[in-house]
Amino acid sequence: MIFRFGTFELDTVLGVLRHDGLRVRLSDKPFQLLNLLVEHQGKIVSRDEVRQRLWGAETFVDFEGNVSVTLAKLRQVLSDSPDRPLFIETIPRRGYRFIAPVTSLAESAASVVSDSEPELPSTEHPARAAPTVAVLARRPAWILATLVCVAVIVGGLLYFGWLRLSAPAAGASHKISILVVPFENLSGDHDQDYLSDGLTEEMITQVGQSSPAGLSVIAPSTAMQYKGTHRTLEQLGREQSVDYILEGSLRRQGERVRITAQLFKVHGQASLWAGTYERETQDLLSVQREVANKIVQSLSLEVLPPPKNSLWASRSVNAEAYDNYLRGLFEINKRTQEGLERGIRYFRAASNEDPGFAQAYVGLAYSYETAASWTFLRPRDAYPNAKLATQKALAIGGGLADAHVVSGEALHEYDWDWSGAEQEYRRALELNPSSALGHKLYAEYLTHAGRYSDALREIRTAQQLDPLSMITNSLVCYVQVHAHQFGDAVSECSKVIKLDPSFGPAHYFLGEAYSGRHQYAEAVSEHQEALRLSGNVSMMSAAIAANYAASGRSEDARRILNELLARSKNTYVSPYALGKIYVALGDAEAAFVMLEKAFEERSFELLYLADDPFFESLHNDDRFKQMIVKRGFPITVHVAQSP
């Protein structure tokens, strides 16, 4: 149940007290006392009732002293006076009474703004599976208020970050570490989750790029693990080893939006900075001016220059474009074929609505590249679109780190430009060393280049920034598989699966590790689980067939091979994957036909050619040697032998 009184909200289910949308830190006993008094609003709660509720009838405590301390702490949080109480009245020798008017949000769904402001009409949001652009076109331009509020919040973070950096006692080499806890959606409408989630992700990106030399920000996929968990500052700080924590909430009601944010220092659990922003959407120009003034007041340009890499600071963004962009992020983070397809539609709509919105092009490029790498799309259908989007993003903002990341991906995976790709990855990490995605993708590049120790270093860095990410943890196994450290790979992937048995890529990589050890039955079992979890992706079926063939189950392998060949007439099936099946069946000529087709399509999987144990029997064939040269592998790559 959620109760409102004055400018406070008491959530008895989550155990949270908020003031103007900001979470208030309140210890256990004061919270229990407040809960008890609010439940009995207007009635006297006896001292005996307080004792039983807070300490239990059988527990002996110094009741007089403890209740005085508890009540004093509660009044301090509420800014209440015992002499002229607004909330809690003391009834001498009898007990206490909560005197402020209390309403339940369950009874008054429209009570979502402070008492000093008029109530807003409730807005109904009809259920829908996936909103179309036509529906989104009816949304007002209030989202711009979100963008400018982000600028203020980042300004506050940078200001207090500078205080830490400038302190004489601070170590010169220590980076300030920050965890952005997922913004709470207080709108009462789960259809708005994409907005609060997107705001969280954008906040993380901006903070990471704003001061790359001084700030280290926990990555989105780890931060999102805390959505709805309501851990204490002490727990969050201990689990992620961070110095600061940013919490916030977002609430939309009709034509209005309210964003609140609060920065805490973990050591001492002190609140250092807070902001609440609420406006009508029609007055956006004055909002932008007000935000600009607050940034100037918060930051000294001589001490900490304004962010150079943030596009938000230099231009406004079309409201509908930003809405579609956030929806695109929400979809591609699902990492499913359907999610990527929807993400592409949303990012394309965003870039059409605002051709100067660089992040929309970055999202579009990354969606296409991911779809190609998981064989959801043909390379020649995906990468040219990704490259076009990347070029537009770089033309708009060359200082945008993510634009260089997606540029590196296209150069690495499709253009076969190893040197150019590495320059782009390095440039991205110079702009944003806190980019877990940048470190992860650079680790994949180093793996394919045969620089396994460097790849492990990069993926370990990504783990530090994104310790709860399943894909990041799985990629440790991925690097070890390609390095033919199969025993270590089995151990690493087993750890990930123990944490989340439903994470398909970990099962796939574990299957590859078992295959490298010639444990084909175990490999088939893991690949079957990956197939089930992925929704029947063809590359998983091909892996099962290849392991069947390698273990002597030729009939089973040919059955799957025929199914995939039939499927390839209607949807994309990787010829590289089919080549693995043929070579495992002992048909080298058919395998070469498929590999030639993979080269014609510029298949992503050709990056595995040099160290794939399945092609070991072809290593002495001149045609295979020419393919290694044609793919342009760096001199650091050695054609690996199966153990």
XYZ file of C-alpha atoms in Angstrom:
643
model
C 0.000 0.000 0.000
C 1.206 3.535 -0.789
C 0.144 6.441 1.432
C 0.561 10.165 0.694
C 0.793 12.921 3.259
C 2.072 16.378 2.460
C 4.932 15.957 0.007
C 5.767 12.466 1.285
C 4.911 8.998 -0.010
C 5.109 5.901 2.168
C 5.343 2.567 0.335
C 4.678 -0.088 2.975
C 5.242 -2.992 0.581
C 8.701 -1.963 -0.630
C 9.604 -0.318 2.681
C 10.393 3.011 1.034
C 9.716 6.611 2.064
C 9.941 9.292 -0.630
C 9.936 13.065 -0.406
C 9.028 14.847 -3.641
C 9.824 11.601 -5.423
C 13.270 11.247 -3.840
C 13.939 8.201 -1.724
C 14.565 9.125 1.929
C 16.946 7.008 3.968
C 15.111 5.914 7.114
C 16.301 3.198 9.487
C 14.127 0.287 10.531
C 12.567 1.453 13.832
C 11.607 4.977 12.663
C 10.100 3.427 9.531
C 8.061 0.955 11.606
C 6.830 3.777 13.835
C 5.808 5.893 10.838
C 4.023 2.922 9.301
C 2.097 2.297 12.515
C 1.051 5.927 12.948
C 0.001 6.397 9.327
C -2.093 3.228 9.447
C -4.011 4.742 12.381
C -4.156 8.308 11.026
C -6.260 10.561 13.273
C -6.377 8.000 16.086
C -4.272 7.796 19.233
C -1.720 4.977 19.142
C -0.948 3.958 22.701
C 2.580 3.641 23.994
C 1.947 -0.057 24.612
C 0.983 -0.527 20.938
C 4.219 1.178 19.911
C 6.239 -1.074 22.207
C 4.637 -4.262 20.892
C 4.931 -3.228 17.216
C 8.546 -2.079 17.376
C 10.113 -4.345 19.985
C 7.598 -7.075 20.815
C 5.890 -7.714 24.109
C 8.482 -10.255 25.236
C 11.535 -8.119 24.472
C 13.031 -6.022 27.266
C 14.382 -2.644 26.219
C 14.771 0.805 27.708
C 11.453 1.784 26.174
C 11.477 5.428 27.231
C 14.937 6.067 25.848
C 14.472 4.056 22.677
C 11.111 5.503 21.703
C 12.419 9.041 22.296
C 15.382 8.432 19.987
C 13.202 6.738 17.376
C 10.625 9.532 17.425
C 13.341 12.207 17.211
C 14.871 10.533 14.134
C 11.470 10.295 12.481
C 10.619 13.921 13.178
C 14.002 14.990 11.831
C 13.326 13.217 8.528
C 9.839 14.750 8.311
C 11.099 18.215 9.406
C 8.416 18.063 12.068
C 8.411 19.998 15.363
C 7.190 18.479 18.650
C 5.961 21.919 19.719
C 4.082 22.776 16.519
C 3.612 19.400 14.860
C 2.491 19.042 11.269
C 2.550 15.257 11.278
C 3.042 13.610 14.681
C 1.340 14.857 17.830
C 2.389 13.606 21.262
C -0.541 12.942 23.634
C 0.926 13.175 27.180
C 0.806 9.902 29.157
C -1.277 8.256 26.407
C 0.625 7.937 23.149
C 0.944 9.505 19.683
C -1.338 10.553 16.840
C -0.671 11.179 13.148
C -2.552 14.396 12.410
C -1.748 15.138 8.753
C -4.297 14.152 6.075
C -3.417 10.798 4.517
C -4.599 9.464 1.172
C -4.010 6.080 -0.376
C -2.773 6.022 -3.951
C -4.982 3.014 -4.502
C -7.945 5.302 -3.704
C -6.654 8.340 -5.590
C -4.713 7.272 -8.660
C -4.447 10.869 -9.834
C -2.471 11.939 -6.745
C 0.914 11.916 -8.379
C 2.092 15.499 -7.906
C 2.673 17.599 -4.818
C -0.240 19.129 -2.866
C 0.763 22.626 -3.892
C -0.042 21.902 -7.524
C -3.360 21.136 -9.237
C -4.235 17.495 -9.754
C -3.741 16.241 -13.276
C -6.351 14.207 -15.142
C -5.569 10.520 -15.257
C -4.323 9.158 -18.562
C -5.386 5.741 -19.730
C -2.945 3.630 -21.676
C -4.743 0.846 -23.562
C -2.905 -2.458 -23.696
C -0.878 -3.023 -26.813
C 1.681 -5.605 -27.910
C 4.013 -3.250 -29.758
C 3.063 0.425 -30.300
C 3.325 1.604 -33.876
C 4.859 4.817 -35.077
C 1.333 6.093 -35.688
C 0.535 5.675 -31.999
C 3.801 7.265 -30.963
C 3.072 10.257 -33.149
C 0.340 11.243 -30.722
C 2.819 11.585 -27.865
C 3.616 15.197 -26.858
C 7.049 16.739 -26.988
C 7.555 16.423 -23.236
C 10.444 14.023 -23.719
C 12.748 16.958 -24.390
C 12.306 17.834 -20.739
C 13.855 14.458 -19.951
C 16.932 15.282 -22.028
C 17.622 18.629 -20.426
C 17.035 17.195 -16.956
C 19.688 14.573 -17.724
C 22.129 17.405 -18.370
C 21.478 18.866 -14.903
C 21.894 15.496 -13.202
C 25.172 14.824 -15.019
C 26.312 18.308 -14.011
C 25.681 17.506 -10.374
C 27.580 14.243 -10.680
C 30.558 15.945 -12.271
C 30.616 18.656 -9.623
C 30.827 16.207 -6.752
C 33.191 14.051 -8.747
C 35.505 17.046 -9.009
C 35.343 17.544 -5.243
C 36.585 13.996 -4.816
C 39.283 14.325 -7.442
C 40.552 17.633 -6.077
C 40.823 16.426 -2.476
C 44.511 16.278 -1.468
C 44.060 12.995 0.339
C 42.683 11.242 -2.687
C 44.991 8.942 -4.613
C 45.963 10.415 -7.934
C 45.371 7.148 -9.748
C 41.982 6.379 -8.185
C 38.919 6.790 -10.348
C 35.608 7.710 -8.818
C 33.250 4.782 -9.270
C 29.512 5.317 -9.632
C 26.533 2.986 -9.790
C 23.407 4.388 -11.409
C 20.541 2.408 -9.883
C 17.679 1.909 -12.381
C 15.296 4.844 -12.321
C 11.951 3.830 -10.838
C 8.874 4.188 -12.983
C 6.319 5.749 -10.634
C 3.740 6.395 -13.351
C 1.647 3.378 -12.440
C 1.888 2.222 -16.065
C 4.297 -0.550 -17.057
C 4.143 0.693 -20.646
C 6.398 3.521 -19.431
C 9.166 1.113 -18.296
C 10.997 1.638 -21.575
C 11.335 5.308 -20.639
C 12.737 4.788 -17.132
C 15.046 2.001 -18.381
C 16.216 4.136 -21.287
C 16.839 7.099 -19.006
C 19.016 4.862 -16.810
C 21.065 3.626 -19.759
C 21.519 7.090 -21.227
C 22.558 8.455 -17.826
C 25.242 5.783 -17.543
C 26.546 6.541 -21.032
C 26.683 10.289 -20.488
C 28.373 10.087 -17.095
C 30.974 7.679 -18.472
C 31.822 9.960 -21.382
C 31.634 13.230 -19.467
C 34.840 12.735 -17.490
C 36.629 9.638 -18.832
C 39.827 10.326 -16.914
C 38.132 10.592 -13.535
C 34.921 8.545 -13.570
C 34.246 4.825 -13.797
C 30.581 3.893 -14.232
C 29.048 0.472 -13.736
C 27.609 -0.739 -17.056
C 23.868 -0.860 -17.850
C 23.429 -4.633 -17.888
C 24.800 -4.903 -14.353
C 22.952 -1.815 -13.137
C 19.647 -3.163 -14.483
C 20.015 -6.233 -12.257
C 19.029 -3.941 -9.379
C 15.732 -2.921 -10.937
C 13.051 -3.170 -8.263
C 15.372 -4.716 -5.649
C 15.626 -1.737 -3.230
C 18.912 -2.751 -1.639
C 20.475 -0.491 0.964
C 23.373 1.829 0.168
C 25.649 -0.389 2.222
C 24.622 -3.486 0.252
C 25.008 -1.764 -3.114
C 28.377 -0.307 -2.199
C 29.650 -3.645 -0.941
C 28.402 -5.646 -3.932
C 29.766 -3.287 -6.603
C 32.665 -1.623 -4.724
C 31.572 1.870 -5.759
C 32.121 5.282 -4.183
C 28.829 6.916 -5.193
C 25.315 5.786 -5.989
C 22.785 7.711 -8.043
C 19.114 6.909 -7.466
C 16.157 8.424 -9.236
C 12.584 8.109 -10.349
C 10.440 9.149 -13.251
C 6.737 9.868 -13.233
C 4.554 10.854 -16.141
C 1.004 12.146 -15.805
C -0.728 13.441 -18.900
C 1.265 16.299 -20.381
C 3.669 16.462 -17.452
C 6.800 14.611 -16.467
C 8.705 14.659 -13.195
C 12.281 13.419 -12.845
C 13.998 13.162 -9.483
C 17.579 12.171 -8.787
C 19.740 11.914 -5.699
C 23.471 11.264 -5.359
C 24.744 9.408 -2.293
C 28.249 8.898 -1.044
C 28.529 5.269 0.031
C 31.010 5.952 2.818
C 28.941 7.558 5.551
C 25.754 7.150 3.467
C 25.444 10.902 3.018
C 23.187 12.525 0.445
C 25.355 14.970 -1.501
C 23.061 16.281 -4.189
C 19.411 16.067 -5.206
C 17.202 17.522 -7.882
C 13.530 17.435 -8.839
C 12.292 18.734 -12.194
C 8.659 18.984 -13.250
C 7.254 21.076 -16.062
C 4.448 21.451 -18.552
C 5.671 20.476 -21.989
C 4.507 23.690 -23.656
C 7.185 25.726 -21.887
C 10.251 23.829 -23.060
C 12.283 26.872 -24.103
C 12.197 28.359 -20.595
C 13.056 24.910 -19.188
C 16.161 24.769 -21.375
C 17.218 28.238 -20.218
C 16.676 27.313 -16.579
C 18.691 24.138 -16.945
C 21.527 26.026 -18.640
C 21.631 28.477 -15.722
C 21.779 25.649 -13.209
C 24.652 24.021 -15.063
C 26.618 27.278 -14.979
C 25.937 27.604 -11.239
C 26.976 23.997 -10.515
C 30.174 23.833 -12.520
C 33.205 26.051 -12.643
C 34.418 25.990 -16.210
C 37.960 26.710 -15.059
C 37.997 23.682 -12.772
C 36.007 21.099 -14.701
C 35.287 21.846 -18.366
C 31.847 20.939 -19.671
C 31.505 17.543 -21.362
C 33.018 17.522 -24.836
C 31.500 14.250 -25.957
C 27.848 14.742 -25.083
C 25.573 15.513 -27.988
C 22.727 16.481 -25.690
C 24.542 19.598 -24.504
C 24.828 21.041 -27.996
C 21.449 20.360 -29.581
C 17.877 19.459 -28.827
C 16.395 16.168 -29.960
C 13.014 15.614 -31.557
C 10.657 14.247 -28.906
C 9.217 11.460 -31.045
C 12.716 10.464 -32.163
C 13.888 10.151 -28.566
C 10.808 8.135 -27.646
C 11.487 5.681 -30.478
C 15.178 5.550 -29.545
C 14.368 4.498 -25.974
C 11.944 1.883 -27.258
C 14.684 0.581 -29.551
C 17.099 0.187 -26.623
C 14.411 -1.636 -24.661
C 13.890 -4.113 -27.516
C 17.496 -4.898 -28.490
C 18.422 -5.520 -24.846
C 16.180 -8.606 -25.030
C 18.777 -10.146 -27.401
C 16.148 -12.083 -29.350
C 15.543 -12.138 -33.094
C 12.139 -10.520 -32.628
C 13.586 -7.902 -30.281
C 16.306 -6.998 -32.779
C 13.769 -6.714 -35.581
C 11.606 -4.368 -33.506
C 14.685 -2.443 -32.391
C 15.694 -1.849 -36.007
C 12.211 -0.471 -36.761
C 12.302 1.889 -33.772
C 15.827 3.161 -34.462
C 15.008 3.691 -38.121
C 11.881 5.640 -37.146
C 13.962 7.739 -34.720
C 16.563 8.589 -37.370
C 13.840 9.477 -39.883
C 12.122 11.789 -37.389
C 15.396 13.496 -36.412
C 18.167 13.015 -39.026
C 20.622 14.831 -36.742
C 20.173 12.384 -33.826
C 23.487 10.467 -33.816
C 22.547 7.947 -31.121
C 19.629 6.686 -33.216
C 22.072 5.783 -36.013
C 24.383 4.079 -33.505
C 21.505 1.957 -32.217
C 20.494 1.086 -35.766
C 24.034 0.050 -36.734
C 24.538 -2.059 -33.617
C 21.203 -3.835 -34.161
C 22.133 -4.793 -37.710
C 25.612 -5.961 -36.670
C 24.244 -8.087 -33.827
C 21.615 -9.635 -36.100
C 24.331 -10.581 -38.590
C 26.685 -12.056 -35.987
C 23.928 -14.326 -34.659
C 22.956 -15.266 -38.266
C 19.503 -13.703 -37.983
C 20.191 -11.716 -41.181
C 22.310 -12.258 -44.284
C 25.615 -10.362 -43.998
C 24.988 -8.518 -47.270
C 21.576 -7.418 -45.965
C 22.821 -6.326 -42.559
C 26.302 -4.809 -42.805
C 25.748 -2.274 -45.615
C 22.848 -0.855 -43.581
C 25.018 -0.844 -40.463
C 27.841 0.962 -42.294
C 25.509 3.606 -43.680
C 24.093 4.295 -40.222
C 27.601 4.406 -38.735
C 28.804 6.925 -41.308
C 25.887 9.202 -40.486
C 26.557 8.921 -36.739
C 30.248 9.778 -37.181
C 29.426 12.676 -39.494
C 27.138 14.154 -36.840
C 29.360 13.551 -33.818
C 32.836 12.149 -34.237
C 33.379 12.384 -30.488
C 30.639 9.891 -29.702
C 32.344 6.774 -28.332
C 29.642 4.314 -29.358
C 29.810 5.528 -32.955
C 33.457 4.435 -33.087
C 32.560 1.067 -31.511
C 30.022 0.232 -34.236
C 32.417 1.541 -36.858
C 35.069 -0.860 -35.589
C 32.587 -3.734 -35.735
C 31.788 -3.182 -39.415
C 35.471 -2.827 -40.325
C 36.339 -5.966 -38.377
C 33.463 -8.232 -39.372
C 32.584 -7.152 -42.914
C 35.323 -5.009 -44.468
C 38.092 -7.278 -43.111
C 40.119 -4.193 -42.245
C 41.931 -5.352 -39.106
C 44.106 -2.267 -38.667
C 41.271 0.206 -39.191
C 39.023 -1.716 -36.824
C 41.558 -1.661 -34.007
C 42.010 2.092 -34.402
C 38.262 2.558 -34.002
C 38.053 0.361 -30.886
C 40.953 2.212 -29.306
C 39.418 5.576 -30.159
C 36.134 4.539 -28.567
C 37.870 3.515 -25.347
C 39.847 6.762 -25.260
C 36.564 8.661 -25.376
C 34.852 6.426 -22.829
C 37.091 4.071 -20.813
C 33.993 3.081 -18.810
C 32.349 1.486 -21.842
C 31.919 -2.186 -20.963
C 30.593 -2.729 -24.485
C 33.746 -1.176 -25.959
C 36.027 -3.426 -23.899
C 33.879 -6.475 -24.690
C 33.901 -5.966 -28.444
C 37.597 -5.113 -28.471
C 38.185 -8.394 -26.599
C 36.329 -10.251 -29.347
C 38.495 -8.536 -31.978
C 41.687 -9.489 -30.111
C 40.428 -13.076 -29.861
C 39.929 -13.321 -33.614
C 43.365 -11.742 -34.118
C 44.942 -14.536 -32.065
C 46.024 -12.183 -29.231
C 44.418 -14.253 -26.503
C 46.212 -12.837 -23.458
C 45.288 -9.292 -24.545
C 41.725 -10.460 -25.158
C 41.470 -11.920 -21.654
C 42.748 -8.641 -20.202
C 40.076 -6.676 -22.053
C 37.241 -9.019 -21.134
C 38.345 -8.937 -17.491
C 38.159 -5.140 -17.652
C 34.653 -5.440 -19.075
C 33.783 -7.789 -16.199
C 34.911 -5.184 -13.666
C 32.652 -2.612 -15.284
C 29.779 -5.036 -15.840
C 30.168 -7.844 -13.273
C 26.585 -9.132 -13.486
C 26.406 -9.305 -17.292
C 25.864 -12.870 -18.438
C 27.224 -12.259 -21.936
C 30.359 -10.536 -20.606
C 31.061 -13.401 -18.209
C 30.364 -15.927 -20.969
C 32.906 -14.258 -23.238
C 35.714 -15.324 -20.894
C 34.773 -18.848 -21.943
C 34.545 -17.667 -25.575
C 38.137 -16.388 -25.533
C 39.381 -19.612 -23.951
C 37.559 -21.758 -26.536
C 39.317 -19.935 -29.362
C 42.631 -20.194 -27.523
C 41.970 -23.973 -27.267
C 42.070 -23.737 -23.462
C 39.071 -26.035 -23.393
C 39.343 -27.152 -19.762
C 39.360 -23.550 -18.513
C 36.506 -22.737 -20.885
C 34.349 -25.538 -19.472
C 34.983 -24.235 -15.958
C 34.151 -20.612 -16.838
C 30.965 -21.357 -18.765
C 29.765 -23.743 -16.063
C 30.025 -20.872 -13.572
C 27.838 -18.658 -15.760
C 25.230 -21.385 -16.232
C 25.141 -21.938 -12.488
C 24.259 -18.250 -12.091
C 21.617 -18.307 -14.851
C 20.701 -21.680 -16.400
C 18.415 -19.917 -18.901
C 21.208 -17.967 -20.617
C 21.517 -19.592 -24.054
C 24.898 -18.241 -25.255
C 26.664 -19.772 -22.235
C 25.275 -23.202 -23.171
C 26.425 -22.671 -26.763
C 29.974 -21.697 -25.758
C 30.115 -24.586 -23.272
C 29.079 -26.932 -26.070
C 31.931 -25.579 -28.190
C 34.355 -26.223 -25.318
C 33.146 -29.826 -24.927
C 33.428 -30.303 -28.680
C 37.048 -29.135 -28.544
C 37.699 -31.847 -25.953
C 35.973 -34.443 -28.182
C 33.227 -34.867 -25.575
C 30.579 -34.873 -28.269
C 27.675 -36.219 -26.215
C 28.113 -33.399 -23.690
C 28.495 -30.915 -26.564
C 25.228 -32.064 -28.163
C 23.417 -31.761 -24.826
C 24.586 -28.160 -24.333
C 23.846 -27.168 -27.932
C 20.363 -28.673 -27.673
C 19.710 -26.520 -24.617
C 21.056 -23.477 -26.460
C 18.748 -24.298 -29.378
C 15.743 -24.506 -27.063
C 16.562 -21.225 -25.335
C 17.382 -19.355 -28.556
C 14.119 -20.149 -30.316
C 15.425 -22.569 -32.962
C 18.324 -20.487 -34.328
C 19.923 -22.311 -37.264
C 23.528 -21.974 -36.038
C 22.584 -24.008 -32.928
C 21.060 -26.759 -35.076
C 24.196 -26.822 -37.237
C 26.391 -27.194 -34.146
C 24.336 -30.208 -33.030
C 24.642 -31.801 -36.465
C 28.414 -31.245 -36.615
C 28.866 -32.936 -33.234
C 26.612 -35.808 -34.271
C 28.791 -36.308 -37.343
C 32.039 -36.089 -35.361
C 30.773 -38.725 -32.925
C 29.759 -41.149 -35.694
C 26.016 -40.453 -35.673
C 25.987 -39.710 -39.404
C 22.290 -40.372 -39.977
C 21.262 -37.882 -37.292
C 23.715 -35.359 -38.728
C 22.364 -35.745 -42.273
C 18.775 -35.445 -41.068
C 19.527 -32.033 -39.535
C 21.636 -31.051 -42.564
C 18.705 -31.743 -44.893
C 16.377 -29.761 -42.640
C 18.741 -26.787 -42.737
C 19.158 -26.976 -46.502
C 15.362 -26.921 -46.854
C 15.127 -23.994 -44.442
C 17.778 -22.069 -46.380
C 15.355 -21.718 -49.298
C 13.181 -19.381 -47.213
C 15.402 -17.956 -44.466
C 19.099 -17.311 -43.960
C 21.224 -20.276 -42.934
C 24.959 -19.704 -42.603
C 26.970 -21.561 -45.286
C 29.919 -21.599 -42.866
C 27.829 -23.620 -40.405
C 26.784 -26.000 -43.185
C 30.461 -26.370 -44.117
C 31.217 -27.571 -40.578
C 28.624 -30.309 -40.933
C 29.999 -31.451 -44.287
C 33.613 -31.575 -43.091
C 32.551 -33.511 -39.983
C 30.793 -35.985 -42.301
C 34.049 -36.364 -44.249
C 32.833 -34.549 -47.373
C 35.680 -32.072 -47.910
C 34.537 -31.009 -51.376
C 31.070 -30.023 -50.164
C 32.688 -28.244 -47.237
C 34.833 -26.139 -49.584
C 31.763 -25.274 -51.658
C 30.080 -23.930 -48.555
C 33.175 -22.034 -47.440
C 33.434 -20.396 -50.857
C 29.808 -19.349 -50.507
C 30.592 -17.948 -47.050
C 33.343 -15.839 -48.621
C 30.947 -14.589 -51.285
C 28.528 -13.510 -48.558
C 31.352 -12.202 -46.328
C 30.064 -14.320 -43.465
C 30.776 -13.158 -39.920
C 31.772 -16.694 -38.909
C 34.811 -16.671 -41.185
C 36.515 -14.966 -38.234
C 36.591 -18.447 -36.630
C 38.212 -20.177 -39.593
C 41.804 -20.153 -38.333
C 41.158 -21.731 -34.937
C 38.038 -23.865 -35.575
C 38.964 -27.499 -34.724
C 36.331 -28.846 -37.122
C 38.388 -27.694 -40.123
C 41.653 -29.266 -38.948
C 41.453 -31.953 -41.648
C 41.596 -29.212 -44.318
C 44.672 -27.401 -42.982
C 47.109 -28.960 -45.477
C 44.875 -28.255 -48.470
C 46.124 -25.325 -50.557
C 42.556 -24.078 -50.949
C 42.245 -23.722 -47.186
C 45.591 -21.947 -46.916
C 44.464 -19.482 -49.587
C 41.277 -18.837 -47.625
C 43.282 -17.941 -44.518
C 45.255 -15.452 -46.616
C 42.105 -14.135 -48.289
C 40.436 -13.428 -44.936
C 43.470 -11.312 -44.107
C 44.169 -12.647 -40.634
C 46.977 -10.751 -38.822
C 50.365 -12.397 -38.445
C 49.522 -13.002 -34.762
C 47.018 -15.673 -35.884
C 48.260 -19.215 -36.129
C 46.171 -21.963 -37.651
C 45.493 -23.876 -34.459
C 45.648 -27.645 -34.139
C 43.035 -29.582 -32.235
C 44.370 -31.186 -29.051
